[in-house]
PDB file of C-alpha atoms in Angstrom:
ATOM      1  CA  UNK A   8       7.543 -21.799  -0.458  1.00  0.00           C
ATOM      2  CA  UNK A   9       6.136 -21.995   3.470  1.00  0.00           C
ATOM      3  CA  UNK A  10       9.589 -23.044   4.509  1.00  0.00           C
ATOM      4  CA  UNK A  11      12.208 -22.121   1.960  1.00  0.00           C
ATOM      5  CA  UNK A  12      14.883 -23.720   0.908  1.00  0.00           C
ATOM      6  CA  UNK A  13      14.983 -26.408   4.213  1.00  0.00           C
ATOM      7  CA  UNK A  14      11.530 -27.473   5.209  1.00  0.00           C
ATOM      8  CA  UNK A  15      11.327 -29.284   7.784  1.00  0.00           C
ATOM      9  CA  UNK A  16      10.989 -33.577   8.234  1.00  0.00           C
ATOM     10  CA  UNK A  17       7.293 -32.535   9.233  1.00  0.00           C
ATOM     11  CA  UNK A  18       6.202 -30.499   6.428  1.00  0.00           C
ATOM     12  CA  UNK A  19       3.715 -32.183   5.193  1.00  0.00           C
ATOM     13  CA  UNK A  20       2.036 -33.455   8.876  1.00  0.00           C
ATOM     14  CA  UNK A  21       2.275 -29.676   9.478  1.00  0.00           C
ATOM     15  CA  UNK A  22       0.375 -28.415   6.469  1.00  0.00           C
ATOM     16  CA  UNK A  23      -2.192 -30.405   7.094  1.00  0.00           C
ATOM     17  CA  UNK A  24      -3.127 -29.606  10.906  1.00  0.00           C
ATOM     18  CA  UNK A  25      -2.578 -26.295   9.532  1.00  0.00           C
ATOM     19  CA  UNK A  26      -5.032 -27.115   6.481  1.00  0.00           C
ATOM     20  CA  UNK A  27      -7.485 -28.583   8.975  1.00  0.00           C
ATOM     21  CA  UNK A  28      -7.544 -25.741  11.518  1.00  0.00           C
ATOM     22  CA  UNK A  29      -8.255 -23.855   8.410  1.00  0.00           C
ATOM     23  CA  UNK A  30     -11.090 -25.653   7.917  1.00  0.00           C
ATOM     24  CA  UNK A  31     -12.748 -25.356  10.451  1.00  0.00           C
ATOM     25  CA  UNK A  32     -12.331 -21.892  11.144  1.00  0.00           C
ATOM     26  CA  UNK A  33     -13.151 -20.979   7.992  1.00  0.00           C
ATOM     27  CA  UNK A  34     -15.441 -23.638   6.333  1.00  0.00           C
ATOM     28  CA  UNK A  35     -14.477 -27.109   4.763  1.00  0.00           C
ATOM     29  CA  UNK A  36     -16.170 -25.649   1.262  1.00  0.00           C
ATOM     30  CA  UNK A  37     -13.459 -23.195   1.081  1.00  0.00           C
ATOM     31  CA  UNK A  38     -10.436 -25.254   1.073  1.00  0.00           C
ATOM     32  CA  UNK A  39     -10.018 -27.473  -2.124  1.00  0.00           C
ATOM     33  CA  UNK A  40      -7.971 -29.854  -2.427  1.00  0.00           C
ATOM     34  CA  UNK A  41      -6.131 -29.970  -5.398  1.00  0.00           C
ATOM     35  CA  UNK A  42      -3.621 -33.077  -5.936  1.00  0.00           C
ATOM     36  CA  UNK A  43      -1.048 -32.845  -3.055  1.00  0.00           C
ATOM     37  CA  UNK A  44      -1.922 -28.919  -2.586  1.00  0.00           C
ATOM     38  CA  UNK A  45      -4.673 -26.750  -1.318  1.00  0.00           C
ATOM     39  CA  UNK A  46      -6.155 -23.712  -2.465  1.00  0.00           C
ATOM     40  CA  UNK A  47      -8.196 -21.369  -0.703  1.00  0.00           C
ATOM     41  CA  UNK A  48     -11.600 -20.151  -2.167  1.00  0.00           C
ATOM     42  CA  UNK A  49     -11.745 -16.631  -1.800  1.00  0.00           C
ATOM     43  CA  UNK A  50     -14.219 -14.001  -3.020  1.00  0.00           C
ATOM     44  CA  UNK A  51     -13.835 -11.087  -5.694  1.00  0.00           C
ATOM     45  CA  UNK A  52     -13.834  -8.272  -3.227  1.00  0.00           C
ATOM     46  CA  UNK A  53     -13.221 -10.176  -0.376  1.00  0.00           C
ATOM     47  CA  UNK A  54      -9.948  -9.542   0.262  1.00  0.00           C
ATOM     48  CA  UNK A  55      -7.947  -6.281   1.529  1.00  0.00           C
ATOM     49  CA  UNK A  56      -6.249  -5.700  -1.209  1.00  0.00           C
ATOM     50  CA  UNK A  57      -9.739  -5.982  -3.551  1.00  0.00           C
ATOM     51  CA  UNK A  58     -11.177  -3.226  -2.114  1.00  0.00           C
ATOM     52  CA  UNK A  59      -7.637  -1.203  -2.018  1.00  0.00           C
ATOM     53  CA  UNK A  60      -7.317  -1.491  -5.363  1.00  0.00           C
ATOM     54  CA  UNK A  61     -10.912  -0.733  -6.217  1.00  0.00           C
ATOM     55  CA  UNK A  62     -10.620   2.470  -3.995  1.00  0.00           C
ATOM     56  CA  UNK A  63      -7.654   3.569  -5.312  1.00  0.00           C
ATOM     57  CA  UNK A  64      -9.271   3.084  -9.087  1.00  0.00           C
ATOM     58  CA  UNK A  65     -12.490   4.741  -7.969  1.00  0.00           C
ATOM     59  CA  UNK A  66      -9.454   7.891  -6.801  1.00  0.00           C
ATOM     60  CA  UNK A  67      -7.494   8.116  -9.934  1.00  0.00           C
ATOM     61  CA  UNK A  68     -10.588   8.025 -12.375  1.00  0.00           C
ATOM     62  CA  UNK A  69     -12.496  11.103  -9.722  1.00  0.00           C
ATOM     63  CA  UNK A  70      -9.002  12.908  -9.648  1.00  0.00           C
ATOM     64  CA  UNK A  71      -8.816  12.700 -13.347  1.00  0.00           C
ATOM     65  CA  UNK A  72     -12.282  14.117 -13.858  1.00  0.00           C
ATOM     66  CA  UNK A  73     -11.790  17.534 -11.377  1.00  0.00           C
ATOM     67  CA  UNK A  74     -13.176  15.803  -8.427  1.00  0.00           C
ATOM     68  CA  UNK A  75     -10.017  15.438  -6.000  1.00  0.00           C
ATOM     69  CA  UNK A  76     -12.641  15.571  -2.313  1.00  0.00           C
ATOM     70  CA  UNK A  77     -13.728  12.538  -3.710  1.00  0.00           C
ATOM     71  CA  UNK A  78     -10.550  10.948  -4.221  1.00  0.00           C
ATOM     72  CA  UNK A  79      -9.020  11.761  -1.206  1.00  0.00           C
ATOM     73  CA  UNK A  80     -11.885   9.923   0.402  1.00  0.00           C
ATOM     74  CA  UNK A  81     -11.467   7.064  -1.705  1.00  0.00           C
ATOM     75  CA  UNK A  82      -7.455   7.141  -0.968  1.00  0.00           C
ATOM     76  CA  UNK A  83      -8.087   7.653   2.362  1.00  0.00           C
ATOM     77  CA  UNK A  84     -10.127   4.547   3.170  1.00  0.00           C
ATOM     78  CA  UNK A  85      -7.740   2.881   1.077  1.00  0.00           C
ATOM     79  CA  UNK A  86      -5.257   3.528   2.681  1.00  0.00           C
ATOM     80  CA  UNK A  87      -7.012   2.669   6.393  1.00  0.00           C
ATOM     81  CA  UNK A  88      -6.994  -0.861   4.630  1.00  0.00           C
ATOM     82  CA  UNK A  89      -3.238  -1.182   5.612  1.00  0.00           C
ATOM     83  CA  UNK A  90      -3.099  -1.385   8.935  1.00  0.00           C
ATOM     84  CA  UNK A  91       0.668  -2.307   9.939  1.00  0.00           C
ATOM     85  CA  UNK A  92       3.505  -3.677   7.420  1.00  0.00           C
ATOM     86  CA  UNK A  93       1.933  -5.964   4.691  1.00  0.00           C
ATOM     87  CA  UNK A  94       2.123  -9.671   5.203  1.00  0.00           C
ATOM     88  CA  UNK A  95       3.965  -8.620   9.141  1.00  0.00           C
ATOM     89  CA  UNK A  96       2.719 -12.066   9.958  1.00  0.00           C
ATOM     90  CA  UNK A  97       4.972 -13.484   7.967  1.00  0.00           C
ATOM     91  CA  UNK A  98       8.045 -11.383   7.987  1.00  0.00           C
ATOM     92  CA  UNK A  99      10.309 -13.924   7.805  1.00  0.00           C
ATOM     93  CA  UNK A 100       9.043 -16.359   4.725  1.00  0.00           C
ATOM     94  CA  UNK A 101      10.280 -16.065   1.432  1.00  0.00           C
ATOM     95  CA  UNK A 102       6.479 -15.248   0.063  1.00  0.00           C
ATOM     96  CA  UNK A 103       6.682 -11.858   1.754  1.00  0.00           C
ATOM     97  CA  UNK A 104      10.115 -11.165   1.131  1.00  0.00           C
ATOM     98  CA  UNK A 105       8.280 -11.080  -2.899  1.00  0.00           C
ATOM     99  CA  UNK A 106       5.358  -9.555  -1.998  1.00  0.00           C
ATOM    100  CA  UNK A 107       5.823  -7.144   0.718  1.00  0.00           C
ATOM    101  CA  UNK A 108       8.167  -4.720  -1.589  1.00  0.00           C
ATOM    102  CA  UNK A 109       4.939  -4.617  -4.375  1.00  0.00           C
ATOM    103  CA  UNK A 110       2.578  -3.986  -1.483  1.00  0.00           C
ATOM    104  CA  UNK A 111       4.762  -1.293  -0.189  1.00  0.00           C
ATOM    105  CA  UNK A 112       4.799   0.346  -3.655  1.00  0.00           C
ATOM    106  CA  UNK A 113       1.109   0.241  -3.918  1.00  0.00           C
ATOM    107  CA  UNK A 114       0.722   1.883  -0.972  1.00  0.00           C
ATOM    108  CA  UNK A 115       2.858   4.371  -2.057  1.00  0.00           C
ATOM    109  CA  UNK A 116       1.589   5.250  -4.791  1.00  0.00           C
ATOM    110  CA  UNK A 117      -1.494   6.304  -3.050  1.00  0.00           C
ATOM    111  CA  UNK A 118      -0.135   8.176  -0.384  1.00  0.00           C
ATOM    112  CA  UNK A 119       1.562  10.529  -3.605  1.00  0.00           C
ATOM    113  CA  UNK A 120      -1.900  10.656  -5.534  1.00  0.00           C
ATOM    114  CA  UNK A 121      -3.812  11.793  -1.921  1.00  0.00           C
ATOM    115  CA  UNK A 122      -0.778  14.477  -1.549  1.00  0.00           C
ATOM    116  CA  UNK A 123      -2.052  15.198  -5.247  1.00  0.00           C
ATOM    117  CA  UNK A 124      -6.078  15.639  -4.257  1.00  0.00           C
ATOM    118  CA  UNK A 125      -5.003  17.513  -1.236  1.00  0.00           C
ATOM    119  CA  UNK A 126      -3.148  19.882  -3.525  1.00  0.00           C
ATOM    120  CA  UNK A 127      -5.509  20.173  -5.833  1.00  0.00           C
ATOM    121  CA  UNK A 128      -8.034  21.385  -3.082  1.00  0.00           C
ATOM    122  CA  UNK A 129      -5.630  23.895  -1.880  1.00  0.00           C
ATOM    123  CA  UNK A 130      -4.461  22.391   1.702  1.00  0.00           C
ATOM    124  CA  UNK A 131      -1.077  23.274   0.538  1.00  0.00           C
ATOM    125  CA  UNK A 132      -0.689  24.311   4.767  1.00  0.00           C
ATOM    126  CA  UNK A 133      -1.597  21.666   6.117  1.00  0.00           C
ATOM    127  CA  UNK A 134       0.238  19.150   3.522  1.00  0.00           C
ATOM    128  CA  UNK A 135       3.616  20.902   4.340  1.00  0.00           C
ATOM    129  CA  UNK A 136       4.468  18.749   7.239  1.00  0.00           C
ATOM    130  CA  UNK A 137       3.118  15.680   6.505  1.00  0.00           C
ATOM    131  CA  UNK A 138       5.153  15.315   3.387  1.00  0.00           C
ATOM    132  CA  UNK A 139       8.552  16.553   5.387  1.00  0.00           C
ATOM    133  CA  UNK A 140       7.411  13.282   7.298  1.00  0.00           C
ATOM    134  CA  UNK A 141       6.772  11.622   4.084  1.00  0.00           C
ATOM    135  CA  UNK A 142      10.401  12.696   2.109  1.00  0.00           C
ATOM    136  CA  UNK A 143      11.845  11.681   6.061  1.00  0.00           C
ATOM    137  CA  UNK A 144      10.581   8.084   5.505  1.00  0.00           C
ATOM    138  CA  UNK A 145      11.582   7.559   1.947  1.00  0.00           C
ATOM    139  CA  UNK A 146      14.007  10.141   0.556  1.00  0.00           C
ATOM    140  CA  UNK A 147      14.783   9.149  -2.651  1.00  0.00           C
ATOM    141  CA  UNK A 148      11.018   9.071  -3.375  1.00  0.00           C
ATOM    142  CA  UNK A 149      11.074  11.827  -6.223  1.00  0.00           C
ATOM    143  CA  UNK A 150       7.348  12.786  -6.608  1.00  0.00           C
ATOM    144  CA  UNK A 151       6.783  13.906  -3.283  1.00  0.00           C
ATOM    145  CA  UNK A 152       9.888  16.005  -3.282  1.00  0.00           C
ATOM    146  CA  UNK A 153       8.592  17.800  -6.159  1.00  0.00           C
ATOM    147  CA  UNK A 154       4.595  17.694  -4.211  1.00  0.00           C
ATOM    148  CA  UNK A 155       6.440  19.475  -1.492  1.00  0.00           C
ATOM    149  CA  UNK A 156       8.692  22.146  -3.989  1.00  0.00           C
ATOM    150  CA  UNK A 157       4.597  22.548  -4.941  1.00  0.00           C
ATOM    151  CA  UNK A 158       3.214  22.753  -1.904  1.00  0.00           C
ATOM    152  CA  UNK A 159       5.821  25.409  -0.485  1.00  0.00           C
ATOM    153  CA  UNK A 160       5.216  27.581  -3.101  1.00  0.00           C
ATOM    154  CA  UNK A 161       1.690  27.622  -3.186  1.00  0.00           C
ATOM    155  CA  UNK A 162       2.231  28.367   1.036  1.00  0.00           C
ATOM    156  CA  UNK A 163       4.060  31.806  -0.206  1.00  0.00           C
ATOM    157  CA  UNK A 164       7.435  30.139   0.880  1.00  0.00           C
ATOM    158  CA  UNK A 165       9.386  30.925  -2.773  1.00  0.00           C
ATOM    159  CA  UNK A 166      12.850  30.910  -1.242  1.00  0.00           C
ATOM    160  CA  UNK A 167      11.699  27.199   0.801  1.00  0.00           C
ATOM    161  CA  UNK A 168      10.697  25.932  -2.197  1.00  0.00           C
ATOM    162  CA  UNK A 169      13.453  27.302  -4.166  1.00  0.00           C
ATOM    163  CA  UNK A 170      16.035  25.536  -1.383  1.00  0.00           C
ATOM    164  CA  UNK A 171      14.056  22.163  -1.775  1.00  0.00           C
ATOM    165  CA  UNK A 172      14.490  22.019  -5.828  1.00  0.00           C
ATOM    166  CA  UNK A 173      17.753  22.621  -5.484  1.00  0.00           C
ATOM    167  CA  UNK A 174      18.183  20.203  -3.043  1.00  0.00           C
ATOM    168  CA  UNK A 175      16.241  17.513  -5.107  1.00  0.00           C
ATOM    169  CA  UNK A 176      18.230  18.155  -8.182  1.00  0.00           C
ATOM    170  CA  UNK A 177      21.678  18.376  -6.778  1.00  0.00           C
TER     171      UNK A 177
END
């Protein structure tokens, strides 16, 4: 999967200065070997997208129980977690092309449940804008349309939010 569809003559040399400056960077214990493959040893926790999704678990469940300052903390240092577009370093390899698209969804999917603890504290204001911004980036993204319908009304803006339902349902 490194190389697609047309790896090169020097695949296998490569891997394995790859493999080896792996090593040693990281520690010879946490590369097995495993036939004519490798696999890394990694941690429970130790990885970005652990503690993401542990975050973003801790968030729903504190939501869910009347507690949304505590899940917007939680989403919020979630969220810090993603710094750039996932797997960037790899833009053009099939692997991402896979991944990137779930990791984008994830992240998502937090941004709309902070919009949801920020509501649910009442910074209806201050949440205007940022989800213009948000409905900007992805437009078709239906739950923060209907966050900002929400959000306008609870700002006193009635015929705003009226314009942006009809807009989403038309």
């Amino acid at each position: 999967e490194l190389w697609g569809d047309a790896p090169p003559r020097s695949a296998v040399q490569s891997l394995q200065v790859y493999v080896h400056g792996l090593r040693q960077a990281l520690g010879a214990d946490r590369i097995e070997t495993l036939g004519t493959g490798y696999r890394l040893r990694v941690e429970r926790g130790e990885l970005d997208l652990d503690g993401f999704e542990q975050r973003f678990d801790s968030a729903t469940r504190s939501l869910a129980a009347g507690r949304p300052a505590e899940a917007a903390d939680d989403l919020r240092a979630a969220l810090r977690l993603f710094r750039g577009s996932p797997l960037a370093d790899l833009a053009r390899e099939p692997v991402a092309e896979v991944e990137r698209p779930q990791l984008d969804e994830r992240r998502l999917r937090a941004v709309e449940l902070l919009n949801d603890a920020e509501l649910a504290q009442g910074h209806h204001e201050r949440l205007v804008p940022e989800l213009e911004r948000q409905i900007a980036d992805d437009p078709y993204r239906e739950r923060l349309r209907r966050q900002h319908v929400l959000a306008l009304y609870r700002c006193g803006r009635q015929k705003e939010a009226l314009d942006a339902f009809c807009a989403m349902v038309n």
